[in-house]
Tab-separated table of C-alpha atoms in Angstrom:
chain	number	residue	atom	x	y	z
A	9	UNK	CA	37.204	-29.577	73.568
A	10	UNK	CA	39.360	-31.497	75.432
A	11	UNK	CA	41.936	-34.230	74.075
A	12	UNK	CA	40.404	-36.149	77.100
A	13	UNK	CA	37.065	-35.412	76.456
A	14	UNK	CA	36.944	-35.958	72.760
A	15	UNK	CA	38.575	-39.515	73.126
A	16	UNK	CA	35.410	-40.561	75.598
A	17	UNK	CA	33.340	-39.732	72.880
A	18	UNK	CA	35.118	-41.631	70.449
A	19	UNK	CA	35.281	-44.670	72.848
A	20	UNK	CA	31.188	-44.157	73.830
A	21	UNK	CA	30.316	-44.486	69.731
A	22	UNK	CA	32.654	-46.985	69.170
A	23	UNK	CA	30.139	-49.334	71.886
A	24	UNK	CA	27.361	-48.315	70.425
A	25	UNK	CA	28.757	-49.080	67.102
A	26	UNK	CA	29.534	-52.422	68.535
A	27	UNK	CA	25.732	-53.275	70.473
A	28	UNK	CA	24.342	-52.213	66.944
A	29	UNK	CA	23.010	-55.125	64.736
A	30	UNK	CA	21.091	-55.112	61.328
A	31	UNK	CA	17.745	-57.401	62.158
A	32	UNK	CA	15.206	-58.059	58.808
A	33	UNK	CA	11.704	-57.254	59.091
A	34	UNK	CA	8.739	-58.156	56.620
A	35	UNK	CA	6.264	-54.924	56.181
A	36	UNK	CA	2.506	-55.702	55.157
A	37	UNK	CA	1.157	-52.987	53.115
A	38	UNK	CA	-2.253	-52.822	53.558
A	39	UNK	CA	-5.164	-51.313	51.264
A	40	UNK	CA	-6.455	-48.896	53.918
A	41	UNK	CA	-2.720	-47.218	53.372
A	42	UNK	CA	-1.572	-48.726	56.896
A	43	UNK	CA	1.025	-50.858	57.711
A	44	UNK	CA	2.339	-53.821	59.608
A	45	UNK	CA	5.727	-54.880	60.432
A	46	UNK	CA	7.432	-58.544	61.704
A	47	UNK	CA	10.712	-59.162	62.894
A	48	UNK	CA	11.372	-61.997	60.460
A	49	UNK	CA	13.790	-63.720	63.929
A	50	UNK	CA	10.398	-63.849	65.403
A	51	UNK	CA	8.222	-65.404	62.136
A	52	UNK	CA	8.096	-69.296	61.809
A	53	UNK	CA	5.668	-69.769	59.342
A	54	UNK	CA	3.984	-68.159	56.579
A	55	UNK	CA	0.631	-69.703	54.938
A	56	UNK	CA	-2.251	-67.703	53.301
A	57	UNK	CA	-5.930	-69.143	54.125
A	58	UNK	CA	-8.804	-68.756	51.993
A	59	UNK	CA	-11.704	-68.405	53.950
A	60	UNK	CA	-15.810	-67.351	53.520
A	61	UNK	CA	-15.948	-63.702	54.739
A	62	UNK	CA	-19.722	-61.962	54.765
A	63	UNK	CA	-20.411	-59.853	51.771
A	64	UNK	CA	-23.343	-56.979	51.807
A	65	UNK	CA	-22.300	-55.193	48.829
A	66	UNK	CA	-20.081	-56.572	45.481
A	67	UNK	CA	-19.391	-55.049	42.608
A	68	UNK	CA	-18.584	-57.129	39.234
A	69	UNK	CA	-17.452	-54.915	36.467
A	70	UNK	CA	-17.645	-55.938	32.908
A	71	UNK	CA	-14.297	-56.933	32.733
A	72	UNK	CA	-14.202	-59.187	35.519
A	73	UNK	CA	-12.579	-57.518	38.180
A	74	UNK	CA	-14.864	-57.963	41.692
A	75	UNK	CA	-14.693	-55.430	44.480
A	76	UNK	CA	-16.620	-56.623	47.958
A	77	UNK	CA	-17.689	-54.786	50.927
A	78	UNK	CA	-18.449	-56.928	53.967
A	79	UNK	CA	-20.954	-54.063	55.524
A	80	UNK	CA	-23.286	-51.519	54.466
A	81	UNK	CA	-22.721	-49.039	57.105
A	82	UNK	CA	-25.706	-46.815	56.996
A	83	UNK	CA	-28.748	-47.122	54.808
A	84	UNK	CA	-30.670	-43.771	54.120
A	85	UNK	CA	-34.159	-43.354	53.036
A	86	UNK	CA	-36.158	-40.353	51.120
A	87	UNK	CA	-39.793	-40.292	52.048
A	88	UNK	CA	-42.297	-39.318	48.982
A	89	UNK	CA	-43.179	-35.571	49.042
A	90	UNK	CA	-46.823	-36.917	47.980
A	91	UNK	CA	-48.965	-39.575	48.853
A	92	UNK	CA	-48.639	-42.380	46.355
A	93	UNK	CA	-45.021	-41.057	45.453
A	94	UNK	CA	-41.812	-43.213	44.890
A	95	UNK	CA	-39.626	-43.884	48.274
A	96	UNK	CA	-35.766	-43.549	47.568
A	97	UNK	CA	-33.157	-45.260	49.685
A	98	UNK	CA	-28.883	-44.959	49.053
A	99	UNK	CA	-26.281	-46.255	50.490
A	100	UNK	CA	-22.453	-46.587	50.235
A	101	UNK	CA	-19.378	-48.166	50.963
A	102	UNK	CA	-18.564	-45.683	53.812
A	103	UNK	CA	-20.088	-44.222	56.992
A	104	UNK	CA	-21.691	-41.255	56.674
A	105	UNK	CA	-24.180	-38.559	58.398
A	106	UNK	CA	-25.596	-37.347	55.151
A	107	UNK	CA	-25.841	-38.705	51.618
A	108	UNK	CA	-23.491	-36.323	50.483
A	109	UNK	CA	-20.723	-38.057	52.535
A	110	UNK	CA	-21.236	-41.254	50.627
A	111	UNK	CA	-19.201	-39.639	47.695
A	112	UNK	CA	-16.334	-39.447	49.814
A	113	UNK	CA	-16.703	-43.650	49.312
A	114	UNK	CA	-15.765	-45.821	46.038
A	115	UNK	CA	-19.130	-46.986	44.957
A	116	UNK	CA	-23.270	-45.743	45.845
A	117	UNK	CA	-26.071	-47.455	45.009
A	118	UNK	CA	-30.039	-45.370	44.346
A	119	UNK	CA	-32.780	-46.696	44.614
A	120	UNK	CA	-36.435	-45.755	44.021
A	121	UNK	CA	-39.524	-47.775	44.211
A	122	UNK	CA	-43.381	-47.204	43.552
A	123	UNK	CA	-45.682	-47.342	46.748
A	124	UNK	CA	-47.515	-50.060	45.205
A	125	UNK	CA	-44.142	-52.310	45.101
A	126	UNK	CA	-42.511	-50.977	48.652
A	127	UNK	CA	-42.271	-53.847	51.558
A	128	UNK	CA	-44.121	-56.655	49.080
A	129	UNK	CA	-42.615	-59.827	47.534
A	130	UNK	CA	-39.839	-60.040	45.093
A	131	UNK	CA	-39.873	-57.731	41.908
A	132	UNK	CA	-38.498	-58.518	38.936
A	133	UNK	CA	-36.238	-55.837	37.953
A	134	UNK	CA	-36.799	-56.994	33.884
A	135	UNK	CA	-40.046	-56.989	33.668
A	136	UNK	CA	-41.362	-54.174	35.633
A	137	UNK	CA	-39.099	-51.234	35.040
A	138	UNK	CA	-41.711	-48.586	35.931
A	139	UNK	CA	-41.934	-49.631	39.454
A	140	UNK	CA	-38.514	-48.620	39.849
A	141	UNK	CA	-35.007	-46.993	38.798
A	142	UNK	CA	-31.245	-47.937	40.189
A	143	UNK	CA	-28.090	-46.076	39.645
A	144	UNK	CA	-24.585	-47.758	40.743
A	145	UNK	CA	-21.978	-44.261	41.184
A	146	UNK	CA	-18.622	-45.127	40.794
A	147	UNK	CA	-17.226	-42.142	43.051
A	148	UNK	CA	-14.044	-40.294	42.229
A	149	UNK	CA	-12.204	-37.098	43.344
A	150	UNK	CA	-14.443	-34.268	43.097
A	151	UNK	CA	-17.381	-35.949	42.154
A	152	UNK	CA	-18.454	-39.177	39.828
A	153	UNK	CA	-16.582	-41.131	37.574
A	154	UNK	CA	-19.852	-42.968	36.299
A	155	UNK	CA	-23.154	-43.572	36.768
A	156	UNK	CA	-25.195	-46.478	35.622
A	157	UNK	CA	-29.003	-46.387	35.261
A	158	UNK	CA	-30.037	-49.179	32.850
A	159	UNK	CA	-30.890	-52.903	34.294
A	160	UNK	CA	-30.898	-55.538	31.812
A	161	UNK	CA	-32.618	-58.096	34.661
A	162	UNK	CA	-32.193	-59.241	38.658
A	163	UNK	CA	-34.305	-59.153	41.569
A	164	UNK	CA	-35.496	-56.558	44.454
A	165	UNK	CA	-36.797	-57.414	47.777
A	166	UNK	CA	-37.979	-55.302	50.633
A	167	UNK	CA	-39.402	-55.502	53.643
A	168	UNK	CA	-39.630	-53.916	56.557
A	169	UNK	CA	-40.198	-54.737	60.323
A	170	UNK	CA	-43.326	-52.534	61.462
A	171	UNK	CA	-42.263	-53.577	65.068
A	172	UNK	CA	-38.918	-51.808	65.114
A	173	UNK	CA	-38.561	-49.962	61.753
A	174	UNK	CA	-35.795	-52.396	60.664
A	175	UNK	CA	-35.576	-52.776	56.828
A	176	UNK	CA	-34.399	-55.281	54.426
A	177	UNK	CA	-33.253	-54.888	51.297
A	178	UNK	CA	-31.742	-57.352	49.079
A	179	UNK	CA	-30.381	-56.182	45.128
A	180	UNK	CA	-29.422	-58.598	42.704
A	181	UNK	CA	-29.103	-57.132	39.203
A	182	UNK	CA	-27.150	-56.990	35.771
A	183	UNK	CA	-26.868	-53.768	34.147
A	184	UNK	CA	-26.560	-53.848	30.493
A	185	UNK	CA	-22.992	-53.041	30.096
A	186	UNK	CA	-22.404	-56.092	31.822
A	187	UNK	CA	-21.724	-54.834	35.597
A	188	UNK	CA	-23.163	-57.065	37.951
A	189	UNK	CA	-24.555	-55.545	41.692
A	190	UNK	CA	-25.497	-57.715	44.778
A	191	UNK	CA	-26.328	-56.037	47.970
A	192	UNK	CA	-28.008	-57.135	51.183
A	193	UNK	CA	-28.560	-55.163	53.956
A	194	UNK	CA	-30.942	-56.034	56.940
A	195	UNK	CA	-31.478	-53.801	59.711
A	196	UNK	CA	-32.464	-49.907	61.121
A	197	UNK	CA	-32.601	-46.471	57.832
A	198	UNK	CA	-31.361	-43.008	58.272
A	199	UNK	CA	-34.510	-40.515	57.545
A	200	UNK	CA	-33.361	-37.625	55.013
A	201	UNK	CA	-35.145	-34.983	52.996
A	202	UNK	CA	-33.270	-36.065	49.513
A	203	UNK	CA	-30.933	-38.012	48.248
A	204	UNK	CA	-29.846	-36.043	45.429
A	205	UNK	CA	-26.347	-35.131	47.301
A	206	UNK	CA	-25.190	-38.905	46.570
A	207	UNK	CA	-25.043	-38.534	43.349
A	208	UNK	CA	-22.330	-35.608	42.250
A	209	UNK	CA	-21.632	-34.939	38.617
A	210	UNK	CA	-19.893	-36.651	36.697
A	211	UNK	CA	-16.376	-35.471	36.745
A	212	UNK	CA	-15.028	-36.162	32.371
A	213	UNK	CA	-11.262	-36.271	31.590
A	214	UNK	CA	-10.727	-35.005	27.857
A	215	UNK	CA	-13.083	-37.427	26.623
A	216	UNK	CA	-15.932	-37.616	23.745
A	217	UNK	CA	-18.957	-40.391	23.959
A	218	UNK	CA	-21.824	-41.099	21.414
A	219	UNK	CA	-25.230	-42.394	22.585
A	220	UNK	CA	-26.685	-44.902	19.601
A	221	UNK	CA	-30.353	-44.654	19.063
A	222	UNK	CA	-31.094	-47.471	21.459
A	223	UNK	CA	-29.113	-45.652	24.233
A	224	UNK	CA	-26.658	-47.545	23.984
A	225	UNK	CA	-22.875	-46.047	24.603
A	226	UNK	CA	-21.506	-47.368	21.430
A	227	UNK	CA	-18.325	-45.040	21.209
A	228	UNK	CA	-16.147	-43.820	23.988
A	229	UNK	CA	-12.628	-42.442	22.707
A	230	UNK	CA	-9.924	-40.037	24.126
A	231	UNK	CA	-9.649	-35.843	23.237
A	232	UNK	CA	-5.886	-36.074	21.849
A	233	UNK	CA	-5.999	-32.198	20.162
A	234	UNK	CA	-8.248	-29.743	19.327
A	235	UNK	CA	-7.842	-27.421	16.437
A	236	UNK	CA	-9.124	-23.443	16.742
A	237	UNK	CA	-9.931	-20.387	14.300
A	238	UNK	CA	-11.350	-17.427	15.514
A	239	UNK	CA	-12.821	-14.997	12.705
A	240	UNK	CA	-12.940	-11.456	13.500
A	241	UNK	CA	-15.782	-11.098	10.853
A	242	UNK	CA	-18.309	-13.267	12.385
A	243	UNK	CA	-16.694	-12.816	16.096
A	244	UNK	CA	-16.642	-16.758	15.940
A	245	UNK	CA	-14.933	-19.346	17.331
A	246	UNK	CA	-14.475	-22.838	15.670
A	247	UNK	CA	-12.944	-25.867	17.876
A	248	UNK	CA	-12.139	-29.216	15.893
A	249	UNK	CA	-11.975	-32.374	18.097
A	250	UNK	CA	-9.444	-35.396	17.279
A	251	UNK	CA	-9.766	-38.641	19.185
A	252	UNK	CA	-7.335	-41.511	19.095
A	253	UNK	CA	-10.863	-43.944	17.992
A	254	UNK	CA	-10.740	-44.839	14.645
A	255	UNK	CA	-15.069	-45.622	15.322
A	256	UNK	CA	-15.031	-41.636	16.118
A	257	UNK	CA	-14.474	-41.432	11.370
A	258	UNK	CA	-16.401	-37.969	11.146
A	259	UNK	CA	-15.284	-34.451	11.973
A	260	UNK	CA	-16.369	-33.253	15.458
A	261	UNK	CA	-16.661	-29.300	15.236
A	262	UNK	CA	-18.217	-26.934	17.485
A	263	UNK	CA	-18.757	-23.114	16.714
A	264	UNK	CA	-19.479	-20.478	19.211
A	265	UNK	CA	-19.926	-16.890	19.253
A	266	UNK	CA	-17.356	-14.902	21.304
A	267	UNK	CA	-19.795	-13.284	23.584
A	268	UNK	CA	-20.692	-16.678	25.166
A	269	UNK	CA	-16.931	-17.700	26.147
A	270	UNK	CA	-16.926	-17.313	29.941
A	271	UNK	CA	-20.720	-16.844	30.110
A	272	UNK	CA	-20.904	-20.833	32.370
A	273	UNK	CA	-22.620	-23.564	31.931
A	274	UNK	CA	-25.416	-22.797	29.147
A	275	UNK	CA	-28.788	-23.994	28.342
A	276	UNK	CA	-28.824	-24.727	24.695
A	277	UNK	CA	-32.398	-24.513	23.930
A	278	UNK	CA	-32.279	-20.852	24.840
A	279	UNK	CA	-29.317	-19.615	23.663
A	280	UNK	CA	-28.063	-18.406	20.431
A	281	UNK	CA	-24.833	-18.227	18.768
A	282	UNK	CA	-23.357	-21.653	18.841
A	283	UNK	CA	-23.580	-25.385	16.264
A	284	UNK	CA	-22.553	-28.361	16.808
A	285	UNK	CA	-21.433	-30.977	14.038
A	286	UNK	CA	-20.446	-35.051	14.078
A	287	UNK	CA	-22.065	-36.788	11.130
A	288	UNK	CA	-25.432	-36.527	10.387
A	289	UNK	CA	-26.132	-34.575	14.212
A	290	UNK	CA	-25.831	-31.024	13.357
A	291	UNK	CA	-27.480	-28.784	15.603
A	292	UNK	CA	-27.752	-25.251	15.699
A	293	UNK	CA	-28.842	-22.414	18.552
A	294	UNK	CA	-32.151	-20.842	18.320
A	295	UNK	CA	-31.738	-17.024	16.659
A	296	UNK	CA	-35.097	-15.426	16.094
A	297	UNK	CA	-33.681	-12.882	14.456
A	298	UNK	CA	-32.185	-15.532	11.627
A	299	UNK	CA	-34.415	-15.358	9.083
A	300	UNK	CA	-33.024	-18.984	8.269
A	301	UNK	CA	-33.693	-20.424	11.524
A	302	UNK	CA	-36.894	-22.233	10.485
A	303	UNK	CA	-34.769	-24.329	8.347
A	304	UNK	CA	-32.325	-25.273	10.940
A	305	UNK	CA	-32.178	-28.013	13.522
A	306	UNK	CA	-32.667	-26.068	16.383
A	307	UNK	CA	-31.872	-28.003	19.582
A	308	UNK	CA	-34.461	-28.170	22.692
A	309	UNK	CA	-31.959	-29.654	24.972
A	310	UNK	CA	-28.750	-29.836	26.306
A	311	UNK	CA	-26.431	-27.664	28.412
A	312	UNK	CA	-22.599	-26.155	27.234
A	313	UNK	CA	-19.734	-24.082	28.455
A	314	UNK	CA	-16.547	-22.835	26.919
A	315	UNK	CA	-14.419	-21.050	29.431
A	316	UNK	CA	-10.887	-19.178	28.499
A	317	UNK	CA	-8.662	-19.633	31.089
A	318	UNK	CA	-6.086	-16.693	31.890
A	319	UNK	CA	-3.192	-19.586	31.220
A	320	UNK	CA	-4.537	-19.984	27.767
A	321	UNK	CA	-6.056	-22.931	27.737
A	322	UNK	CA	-9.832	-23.260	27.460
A	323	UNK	CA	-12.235	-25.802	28.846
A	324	UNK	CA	-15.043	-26.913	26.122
A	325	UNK	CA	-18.098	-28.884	27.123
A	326	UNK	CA	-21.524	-30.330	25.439
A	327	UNK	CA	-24.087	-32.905	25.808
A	328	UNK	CA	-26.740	-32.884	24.041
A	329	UNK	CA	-29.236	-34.989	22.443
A	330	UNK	CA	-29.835	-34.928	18.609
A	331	UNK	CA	-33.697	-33.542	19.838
A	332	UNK	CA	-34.880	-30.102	17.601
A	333	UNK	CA	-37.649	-27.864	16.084
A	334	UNK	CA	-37.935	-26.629	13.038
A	335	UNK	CA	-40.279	-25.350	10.568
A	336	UNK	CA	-41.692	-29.420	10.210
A	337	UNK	CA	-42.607	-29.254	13.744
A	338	UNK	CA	-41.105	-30.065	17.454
A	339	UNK	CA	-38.909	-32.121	19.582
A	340	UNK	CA	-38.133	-34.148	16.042
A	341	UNK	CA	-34.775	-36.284	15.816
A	342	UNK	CA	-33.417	-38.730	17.378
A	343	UNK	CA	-32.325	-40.038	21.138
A	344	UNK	CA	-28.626	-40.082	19.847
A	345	UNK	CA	-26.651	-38.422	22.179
A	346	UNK	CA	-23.011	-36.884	22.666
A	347	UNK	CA	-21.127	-35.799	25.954
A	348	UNK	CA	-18.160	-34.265	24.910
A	349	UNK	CA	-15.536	-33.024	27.458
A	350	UNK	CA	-11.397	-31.253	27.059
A	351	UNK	CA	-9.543	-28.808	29.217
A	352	UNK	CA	-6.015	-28.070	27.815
A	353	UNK	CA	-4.270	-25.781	25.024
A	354	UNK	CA	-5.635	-25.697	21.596
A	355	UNK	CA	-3.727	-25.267	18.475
């Protein structure tokens, strides 16, 4: 390049060097992930305003925290396969085409109600909890983080508009771990064949949960290890679960034959092979050809799978309830129940 040439270009930055100016801006990040920028030169005044925005669907958790939603933006409904049946309708926090889209949403709210109670005066959700069921979803990647299902009290009212087919729908209730649901909603429902797509299984981090006898989640503590032994005698495998809960004071120990590792998700009333152990629950698979079987809690429920993952880690999973048979009859126990979740290494 020219000596000439190279000195205009020196000269042509050196302007724009001199037109350039720092200016301050204030960015507004906003919960939607967007944001929204002010030159500060141009701002006068800042002031906050609390004002009364419309709310069709709140969520208070136990703890306090509230989340609001100022529309319900569609509001399906599942028609009873039989005359006399129970009419569903779910909704979300986001627009969807089908019920399955809700999940893609924080929150979903289920509903079912008896003919007899559809489109009539209030119901009282305390006092006539066979007219009904209602399960909040808290959504999360993949598919739910929880589900409640048990009202402690609150109100229902629908009604609908035989004119034009509008509905309303108006939920006020308490759930008994304290959550507290309010939703109103007034205007036209999505037909759909089910609603069963808005409600995804519940997705469980290395976690282990015990059901008291009234139902009641009573412990819920973090998977920090698991201990295994493999026998080459019995072709066993025995996993022992430690939690960080000091409520969690008994051994939690599941053994499973080697044959059912990688054999999915299990129905533990008809398979053999496998026991379960945390305090006085101690269930055991159903072998007919154990001549000891009569004499062992033999469970009627439940579902399990232990996978072995090619990096070594394995992914171990039960719930069950502490239901069995044995030689002193059927379905005896107790409704006690344990969900028990990990995917990592074992020692």
């Amino acid at each position: 390049m020219k000596k000439s040439n190279i000195i205009s270009v020196l000269m042509a930055m050196s302007i724009l060097n001199l037109n350039a100016a720092e200016e301050e801006f204030m960015v507004v990040s906003l919960k939607d992930g967007s944001k929204v920028e002010y030159n500060v030169k141009d701002v006068s005044r800042i002031a906050f305003d609390i004002r009364d925005v419309a709310v069709a669907f709140s969520i208070k958790s136990s703890d306090g925290e509230t989340v609001s939603y100022p529309s319900i933006p569609v509001l399906f409904r599942e028609s009873p396969t039989e005359t006399g049946g129970y009419t569903g309708f779910g909704f979300g926090t986001v627009h969807s085409d089908t019920p399955e889209g809700l999940a893609s949403g924080e929150y979903g709210l289920y509903l079912t109600l008896s003919a007899s109670k559809l489109y009539t005066s209030d119901l009282d959700l305390a006092n006539e909890r066979n007219s009904y069921s209602l399960q909040l979803v808290k959504y999360t990647e993949g598919g739910s983080e929880y589900i409640l299902d048990n009202v402690s009290e609150g109100t229902l009212t629908t009604a609908i508009d035989r004119k034009s087919g509008n509905v309303t729908l108006k939920i006020d209730a308490l759930f008994d771990d304290g959550t507290e649901v309010s939703a109103d909603y007034k205007g036209a429902v999505k037909s759909v064949e089910t609603l069963s797509g808005m409600i995804p299984g519940i997705v469980y981090g290395n976690e282990f949960f015990y059901y008291d006898l009234n139902g009641n989640q009573s412990i819920h503590a973090n998977v920090e290890s698991v201990d295994h032994t493999y026998s080459s005698y019995s072709k066993k495998h025995t996993f022992y679960f430690y939690t960080d809960s000091q409520k969690v004071y008994d051994d939690i120990k599941l053994v499973i034959e080697e044959d059912l590792i990688n054999a999915g998700t299990l129905n533990l009333s008809e398979t053999k092979g496998w026991s379960f152990q945390y305090g006085v629950i101690q269930l055991y698979g159903n072998d007919p050809s154990d001549p000891s079987a009569q004499y062992k809690n033999c469970a009627d429920n439940g579902t399990m799978k232990v996978a072995l993952n090619d990096d070594g880690t394995y992914e171990l999973f039960i719930e069950v309830q502490n239901y069995y048979n044995n030689y002193m009859g059927t379905h005896l126990g107790t409704p006690e129940k344990i969900i028990l979740n990990y995917v990592g290494a074992v020692e």
